[in-house]
Coordinates of N, CA and C in Angstrom, one line a residue:
M213 N 3.0 -23.1 9.2 CA 3.0 -21.7 8.9 C 2.7 -21.4 7.4
L214 N 1.9 -20.5 7.4 CA 1.6 -20.0 5.9 C 2.5 -18.6 5.7
Q215 N 2.9 -18.5 4.5 CA 3.8 -17.7 3.8 C 2.7 -16.6 2.9
K216 N 2.8 -15.1 2.9 CA 2.0 -14.6 2.0 C 2.8 -13.4 1.4
K217 N 2.7 -13.3 0.1 CA 3.5 -12.1 -0.6 C 2.6 -10.9 -0.6
V218 N 2.9 -10.1 0.0 CA 2.1 -8.9 -0.4 C 3.2 -7.9 -0.8
C219 N 2.5 -7.0 -2.1 CA 3.5 -6.0 -2.5 C 2.5 -4.5 -2.3
L220 N 3.4 -3.8 -1.9 CA 3.2 -2.1 -1.8 C 3.3 -1.6 -3.3
L221 N 2.4 -0.6 -3.7 CA 2.4 -0.1 -5.0 C 1.7 1.1 -4.9
G222 N 2.6 2.0 -5.8 CA 2.1 3.5 -5.8 C 2.8 4.1 -6.4
G223 N 2.5 5.5 -6.8 CA 3.6 6.4 -7.2 C 4.8 6.9 -6.5
F224 N 5.5 7.6 -7.1 CA 6.6 8.0 -6.3 C 6.4 8.8 -4.9
G225 N 7.0 8.3 -4.0 CA 6.9 9.4 -2.7 C 5.7 9.1 -2.2
V226 N 4.6 8.1 -2.5 CA 3.5 8.3 -1.7 C 3.5 7.5 -0.5
G227 N 4.8 7.1 0.2 CA 4.9 6.8 1.6 C 4.8 5.2 1.6
K228 N 5.2 4.4 0.3 CA 5.4 2.8 0.7 C 6.2 2.4 1.8
T229 N 7.4 3.1 1.5 CA 8.6 2.7 2.6 C 8.3 2.8 3.7
S230 N 7.8 4.1 4.0 CA 7.2 4.7 5.4 C 6.5 3.9 5.9
L231 N 5.6 3.3 5.4 CA 4.6 2.7 5.8 C 5.3 1.3 6.2
V232 N 6.1 0.5 5.5 CA 6.3 -0.6 5.8 C 7.6 -0.6 7.0
R233 N 8.3 0.6 7.0 CA 8.7 0.9 8.6 C 8.2 1.1 9.7
R234 N 7.4 1.7 9.4 CA 6.4 2.0 10.7 C 5.8 0.5 11.1
Y235 N 5.4 -0.3 10.0 CA 4.6 -1.5 10.7 C 5.6 -2.7 10.9
V236 N 6.7 -2.7 10.5 CA 7.7 -3.7 10.8 C 8.6 -3.5 11.8
Q237 N 9.3 -1.9 11.8 CA 10.0 -1.6 12.9 C 9.6 -0.7 13.7
S238 N 8.3 0.1 13.7 CA 7.7 0.8 14.5 C 8.3 2.3 14.6
I239 N 9.1 2.5 13.4 CA 9.7 4.1 13.2 C 9.3 4.6 12.1
F240 N 9.6 6.0 12.2 CA 9.2 6.7 11.0 C 10.4 7.9 11.0
S241 N 10.8 8.2 9.6 CA 11.7 9.2 9.3 C 11.5 10.2 8.3
D242 N 11.7 11.2 8.3 CA 11.0 12.2 7.5 C 12.0 12.3 6.3
A243 N 13.2 11.6 6.4 CA 14.2 11.5 5.4 C 13.6 10.8 4.2
Y244 N 13.8 11.3 3.1 CA 13.0 10.6 1.8 C 14.3 9.5 1.3
L245 N 14.1 8.2 1.2 CA 14.6 7.4 0.5 C 14.2 6.6 -0.9
T246 N 14.9 7.1 -1.8 CA 14.2 6.4 -3.0 C 14.4 5.1 -3.0
T247 N 13.1 4.1 -3.4 CA 13.4 2.7 -3.4 C 13.8 2.3 -4.9
V248 N 15.0 1.6 -5.1 CA 15.6 1.2 -6.2 C 15.1 -0.5 -6.3
G249 N 14.3 -0.5 -7.4 CA 14.0 -2.2 -7.7 C 12.8 -2.5 -6.5
V250 N 13.3 -3.2 -5.8 CA 12.2 -3.8 -4.6 C 13.3 -3.8 -3.6
K251 N 12.5 -3.8 -2.2 CA 12.8 -4.0 -0.8 C 12.0 -5.0 0.0
I252 N 12.6 -6.0 0.4 CA 11.5 -7.1 0.9 C 12.1 -7.0 2.7
E253 N 10.9 -7.2 3.2 CA 10.7 -7.4 4.9 C 9.6 -8.6 5.2
K254 N 9.9 -8.6 6.2 CA 8.9 -9.9 6.7 C 8.3 -9.5 8.4
K255 N 7.3 -10.0 8.3 CA 6.4 -9.5 9.4 C 5.6 -10.9 9.9
M256 N 5.7 -11.3 11.2 CA 4.6 -12.4 11.5 C 3.5 -11.7 12.2
V257 N 2.3 -12.5 11.5 CA 0.9 -11.9 12.3 C 0.3 -13.2 12.4
N258 N -1.0 -13.0 13.3 CA -1.6 -14.0 13.5 C -3.1 -13.7 12.7
V259 N -3.7 -14.6 12.4 CA -4.9 -14.5 11.5 C -5.6 -15.7 11.9
G260 N -6.7 -15.5 13.0 CA -7.5 -16.6 13.5 C -6.6 -17.6 14.2
A261 N -6.6 -19.0 14.0 CA -5.4 -19.5 14.7 C -4.2 -19.9 14.1
A262 N -4.2 -19.3 12.8 CA -3.2 -19.4 12.1 C -1.8 -18.3 12.2
E263 N -0.8 -18.7 12.1 CA 0.4 -17.7 12.1 C 0.8 -17.6 11.0
V264 N 0.9 -16.4 10.4 CA 1.2 -16.3 9.0 C 2.3 -15.3 8.8
A265 N 3.5 -15.6 7.9 CA 4.6 -14.5 7.7 C 4.1 -13.7 6.3
L266 N 4.0 -12.4 6.5 CA 4.0 -11.4 5.6 C 5.1 -11.4 4.9
I267 N 5.2 -11.3 3.8 CA 6.4 -11.2 3.1 C 6.2 -9.8 2.0
L268 N 6.8 -8.6 2.8 CA 6.4 -7.6 2.1 C 7.2 -7.0 0.8
W269 N 7.1 -6.9 -0.2 CA 7.7 -6.2 -1.1 C 7.3 -4.8 -1.3
D270 N 8.4 -3.7 -1.1 CA 8.1 -2.5 -1.3 C 8.9 -2.3 -2.6
I271 N 8.0 -2.2 -3.4 CA 8.4 -2.3 -5.0 C 8.5 -0.3 -5.3
A272 N 9.7 -0.3 -5.8 CA 10.1 1.3 -6.1 C 8.6 1.8 -6.8
G273 N 8.5 3.1 -6.3 CA 7.6 3.9 -6.9 C 7.5 4.2 -8.4
E274 N 6.1 4.1 -9.3 CA 6.2 4.5 -10.6 C 5.2 5.3 -10.9
D275 N 5.6 6.8 -11.5 CA 4.3 7.3 -12.0 C 4.1 6.7 -13.5
D276 N 4.8 6.2 -14.1 CA 4.2 5.6 -15.4 C 4.3 4.1 -14.8
I277 N 3.2 3.7 -15.2 CA 2.8 2.1 -14.8 C 3.4 0.8 -15.9
K278 N 3.8 1.7 -16.7 CA 4.4 0.6 -17.8 C 6.0 0.4 -17.0
G279 N 6.7 1.5 -16.0 CA 7.7 0.8 -15.4 C 7.7 -0.3 -14.5
I280 N 6.6 -0.4 -13.7 CA 6.3 -1.7 -12.9 C 6.6 -3.1 -13.3
R281 N 7.7 -3.7 -13.0 CA 7.9 -4.8 -13.3 C 7.1 -6.0 -13.0
T282 N 6.4 -6.7 -13.8 CA 5.5 -7.5 -13.9 C 6.1 -8.6 -12.9
S283 N 7.3 -8.9 -13.2 CA 7.8 -10.1 -12.2 C 7.9 -10.1 -10.6
Y284 N 8.0 -8.8 -10.4 CA 7.6 -8.6 -8.9 C 6.2 -8.7 -8.5
L285 N 5.4 -8.9 -9.3 CA 4.0 -9.0 -8.8 C 3.6 -10.6 -8.7
R286 N 4.1 -11.3 -9.4 CA 4.1 -13.0 -9.3 C 4.0 -13.5 -8.0
G287 N 3.1 -13.9 -7.8 CA 2.9 -14.8 -6.8 C 2.5 -14.2 -5.5
A288 N 1.8 -12.8 -5.8 CA 1.4 -11.9 -4.8 C 0.0 -12.4 -4.3
A289 N -0.1 -12.6 -2.9 CA -1.7 -13.0 -2.7 C -2.2 -11.9 -2.4
G290 N -1.7 -10.5 -2.3 CA -2.5 -9.5 -2.1 C -1.5 -8.2 -2.2
Y291 N -2.3 -6.8 -2.3 CA -1.3 -5.9 -2.3 C -2.0 -4.5 -1.6
L292 N -1.3 -3.9 -1.2 CA -1.5 -2.2 -0.9 C -1.3 -1.3 -2.1
L293 N -2.4 -0.9 -2.3 CA -2.0 0.4 -3.4 C -2.3 1.6 -2.2
V294 N -1.1 2.5 -2.4 CA -1.0 3.7 -1.6 C -1.2 4.9 -2.3
V295 N -1.9 5.9 -1.7 CA -1.8 7.4 -2.4 C -1.5 8.2 -1.4
D296 N -1.2 9.6 -1.9 CA -0.7 10.2 -1.2 C -1.7 11.6 -1.2
V297 N -2.5 11.9 0.0 CA -3.6 12.5 0.0 C -3.1 14.0 -0.2
T298 N -2.0 14.3 -0.3 CA -1.5 15.7 -0.6 C -1.2 16.1 -2.2
R299 N -1.3 14.9 -2.9 CA -1.0 14.9 -4.4 C -2.1 14.1 -5.3
S300 N -3.1 14.8 -5.6 CA -4.2 14.2 -6.3 C -4.0 13.3 -7.3
E301 N -2.8 13.7 -8.4 CA -2.6 12.6 -9.3 C -2.1 11.3 -8.9
T302 N -1.6 11.2 -7.8 CA -1.5 9.7 -7.2 C -2.5 8.8 -7.2
L303 N -3.5 9.4 -7.0 CA -4.9 8.4 -7.1 C -5.1 8.3 -8.5
E304 N -5.1 8.7 -9.5 CA -5.0 8.2 -10.5 C -3.9 7.5 -11.1
I305 N -2.7 7.6 -10.6 CA -1.6 6.7 -10.5 C -2.3 5.2 -10.0
A306 N -2.6 5.4 -8.9 CA -3.0 3.9 -8.5 C -4.3 3.5 -9.1
N307 N -5.2 4.5 -9.5 CA -6.2 3.5 -10.4 C -5.6 2.8 -11.6
S308 N -4.7 3.2 -12.1 CA -3.8 3.0 -13.3 C -3.1 1.4 -13.0
I309 N -2.3 1.7 -11.7 CA -1.7 0.5 -11.4 C -2.6 -0.8 -10.9
Q310 N -3.7 -0.5 -10.4 CA -4.8 -1.6 -9.8 C -5.0 -2.0 -10.9
A311 N -5.5 -1.6 -12.3 CA -5.9 -2.0 -13.6 C -4.6 -2.8 -14.1
R312 N -3.8 -2.3 -14.0 CA -2.4 -3.2 -14.6 C -2.1 -4.6 -13.8
V313 N -2.4 -4.4 -12.4 CA -2.3 -5.6 -11.8 C -3.2 -6.4 -11.8
T314 N -4.6 -6.1 -11.9 CA -5.8 -7.1 -12.1 C -5.2 -8.0 -13.2
S315 N -4.7 -7.3 -14.6 CA -4.6 -7.9 -15.8 C -3.4 -8.7 -16.0
E316 N -2.4 -8.5 -14.9 CA -1.2 -9.2 -14.7 C -1.5 -10.4 -14.0
I317 N -2.1 -10.3 -12.9 CA -1.9 -11.6 -11.7 C -3.5 -11.9 -11.6
G318 N -4.6 -11.5 -12.2 CA -5.7 -11.5 -11.8 C -6.4 -10.6 -10.2
S319 N -7.5 -11.4 -10.0 CA -8.0 -10.4 -8.8 C -7.5 -11.3 -7.6
V320 N -6.9 -10.3 -6.7 CA -6.8 -10.8 -5.5 C -6.6 -9.7 -4.5
P321 N -7.0 -10.0 -3.1 CA -7.4 -9.0 -2.4 C -6.2 -7.7 -2.3
F322 N -7.0 -6.6 -2.2 CA -6.1 -5.4 -2.0 C -6.8 -4.2 -1.5
L323 N -6.1 -3.2 -0.7 CA -6.7 -2.1 -0.1 C -6.1 -1.1 -0.9
F324 N -6.9 0.0 -0.9 CA -6.5 1.4 -1.0 C -6.2 2.2 0.1
L325 N -5.0 2.8 0.6 CA -4.4 3.2 1.6 C -4.3 4.9 1.4
F326 N -4.9 5.6 1.6 CA -4.9 7.2 1.6 C -4.1 7.4 2.8
N327 N -2.6 7.8 2.5 CA -1.6 8.1 3.3 C -1.3 9.4 3.6
K328 N -0.9 9.7 4.6 CA -0.3 11.3 4.9 C -1.3 11.9 5.5
T329 N -2.4 11.2 6.0 CA -3.4 11.8 6.6 C -3.2 12.8 7.8
D330 N -2.1 12.6 8.2 CA -1.8 13.9 9.3 C -1.7 15.2 8.7
L331 N -1.3 15.1 7.3 CA -1.0 16.7 6.7 C -2.6 17.3 6.4
K332 N -3.3 17.2 6.9 CA -4.5 17.9 7.1 C -4.9 19.2 6.4
E333 N -3.9 20.0 6.5 CA -4.0 21.3 5.7 C -3.6 21.1 4.3
D334 N -2.9 20.1 3.7 CA -2.4 19.8 2.3 C -3.2 19.0 1.7
W335 N -4.3 18.5 2.3 CA -5.2 17.3 1.8 C -5.5 17.8 0.4
E336 N -5.3 17.2 -1.0 CA -5.6 17.6 -2.2 C -6.7 16.6 -2.8
I337 N -7.0 15.4 -2.3 CA -8.1 14.7 -2.8 C -9.5 14.8 -2.2
P338 N -10.5 15.2 -3.1 CA -11.8 15.5 -2.8 C -12.3 13.9 -1.8
E339 N -13.2 14.5 -0.6 CA -13.7 13.2 0.0 C -14.6 12.3 -0.9
Q340 N -15.0 12.7 -1.9 CA -16.0 12.3 -2.6 C -15.5 11.1 -3.5
S341 N -13.9 11.1 -3.7 CA -13.3 10.3 -4.4 C -13.1 9.0 -3.6
L342 N -12.8 9.1 -2.2 CA -13.0 8.1 -1.3 C -14.5 7.4 -1.3
E343 N -15.1 8.2 -1.0 CA -16.7 7.6 -1.5 C -16.9 6.7 -2.7
D344 N -16.6 7.1 -3.5 CA -16.8 6.5 -5.2 C -16.0 5.3 -5.0
L345 N -14.7 5.0 -4.5 CA -14.1 4.1 -4.4 C -14.8 2.8 -3.6
K346 N -15.3 3.3 -2.5 CA -16.0 2.6 -1.7 C -17.3 2.0 -2.3
N347 N -18.2 3.0 -2.8 CA -19.2 2.7 -3.6 C -19.1 1.5 -4.8
A348 N -17.6 1.6 -5.2 CA -17.4 0.7 -6.2 C -17.0 -0.6 -5.7
G349 N -17.3 -0.8 -4.2 CA -17.1 -2.0 -3.6 C -15.4 -2.2 -3.1
H350 N -14.5 -1.1 -3.3 CA -13.2 -1.0 -2.7 C -12.9 -0.8 -1.3
V351 N -12.1 -1.3 -0.5 CA -11.9 -1.2 0.7 C -11.0 0.0 0.7
V352 N -11.2 1.1 1.5 CA -10.3 2.4 1.6 C -9.9 2.7 2.8
L353 N -8.9 2.8 3.1 CA -8.4 3.1 4.6 C -7.6 4.2 4.6
R354 N -7.8 5.2 5.5 CA -6.7 6.3 5.8 C -5.7 5.9 6.8
T355 N -4.3 6.5 6.2 CA -3.1 5.8 7.0 C -2.0 7.3 7.4
S356 N -1.5 7.0 8.2 CA -0.3 7.8 8.3 C 0.9 7.2 8.8
A357 N 1.7 7.0 7.9 CA 3.1 6.5 8.6 C 3.9 7.1 9.7
K358 N 3.6 8.6 9.9 CA 4.2 9.3 10.7 C 3.7 9.1 12.1
T359 N 2.0 9.3 12.2 CA 1.6 9.0 13.4 C 1.1 7.7 13.7
G360 N 1.3 6.8 12.6 CA 0.8 5.4 12.7 C -0.5 5.0 12.7
E361 N -1.3 5.9 12.1 CA -3.0 5.9 12.3 C -2.9 4.9 11.0
G362 N -3.9 3.8 11.6 CA -4.4 2.9 10.6 C -3.3 1.9 9.9
V363 N -2.2 2.1 10.1 CA -1.4 1.1 9.7 C -1.5 -0.2 9.9
E364 N -1.1 -0.4 11.3 CA -1.5 -2.0 11.8 C -2.7 -2.6 11.4
E365 N -3.9 -1.8 11.6 CA -5.2 -2.0 11.1 C -5.0 -2.7 9.4
A366 N -4.5 -1.7 8.5 CA -4.3 -2.0 7.1 C -3.4 -3.2 6.8
F367 N -2.6 -3.5 7.5 CA -1.7 -4.8 7.0 C -2.5 -6.0 7.9
Q368 N -3.3 -6.1 8.7 CA -3.8 -7.0 9.6 C -5.2 -7.6 8.9
L369 N -5.8 -6.4 8.3 CA -7.1 -6.4 7.4 C -6.6 -7.1 6.2
L370 N -5.6 -6.7 5.5 CA -5.3 -7.5 4.2 C -4.8 -8.9 4.6
A371 N -4.4 -9.3 5.8 CA -3.6 -10.5 6.0 C -4.9 -11.5 6.3
N372 N -6.0 -10.7 7.1 CA -7.4 -11.6 6.9 C -8.1 -11.8 5.7
R373 N -7.9 -11.1 5.0 CA -8.7 -11.1 3.3 C -8.2 -12.2 2.8
M374 N -6.7 -12.2 2.9 CA -5.7 -13.2 2.3 C -6.0 -14.9 2.6
V375 N -6.2 -14.7 4.1 CA -6.2 -16.0 4.8 C -7.5 -16.8 5.0
L376 N -8.3 -15.5 5.6 CA -9.9 -16.3 6.0 C -10.6 -16.5 4.6

């Protein structure tokens, strides 16, 4: 059995913990819980014929990228970069985090997750920003931890990219 460490990264309150809870436990809560340090979950997935244990590191949100502990990143086979579509500054934070991660652990598979897509009336990020990321060769998915939209697909796609 393979094991792959996956980090969830992004600014404060973008929905990293909610995405993990939706994926691992199929639940969503509106109650905001601040993650202190890191919370680790595990979920089994199938990638091709292989059974893979995803070790999910839900790392505390940091709006200042210097606050991310590089020791948490070590050994990561991939990561999910979470952006809150209702707060445009979280995209800038995600871009900064992505550059920092690449400098710390090199190039590993990652996806941009534009989260909270269920809040359509509060959407702040221009559609062009998503297109720009795609045109730069990044994988961009829309997710909602509340409705479950895109959550399973995001984790499965990352697992496939890490293993295949």
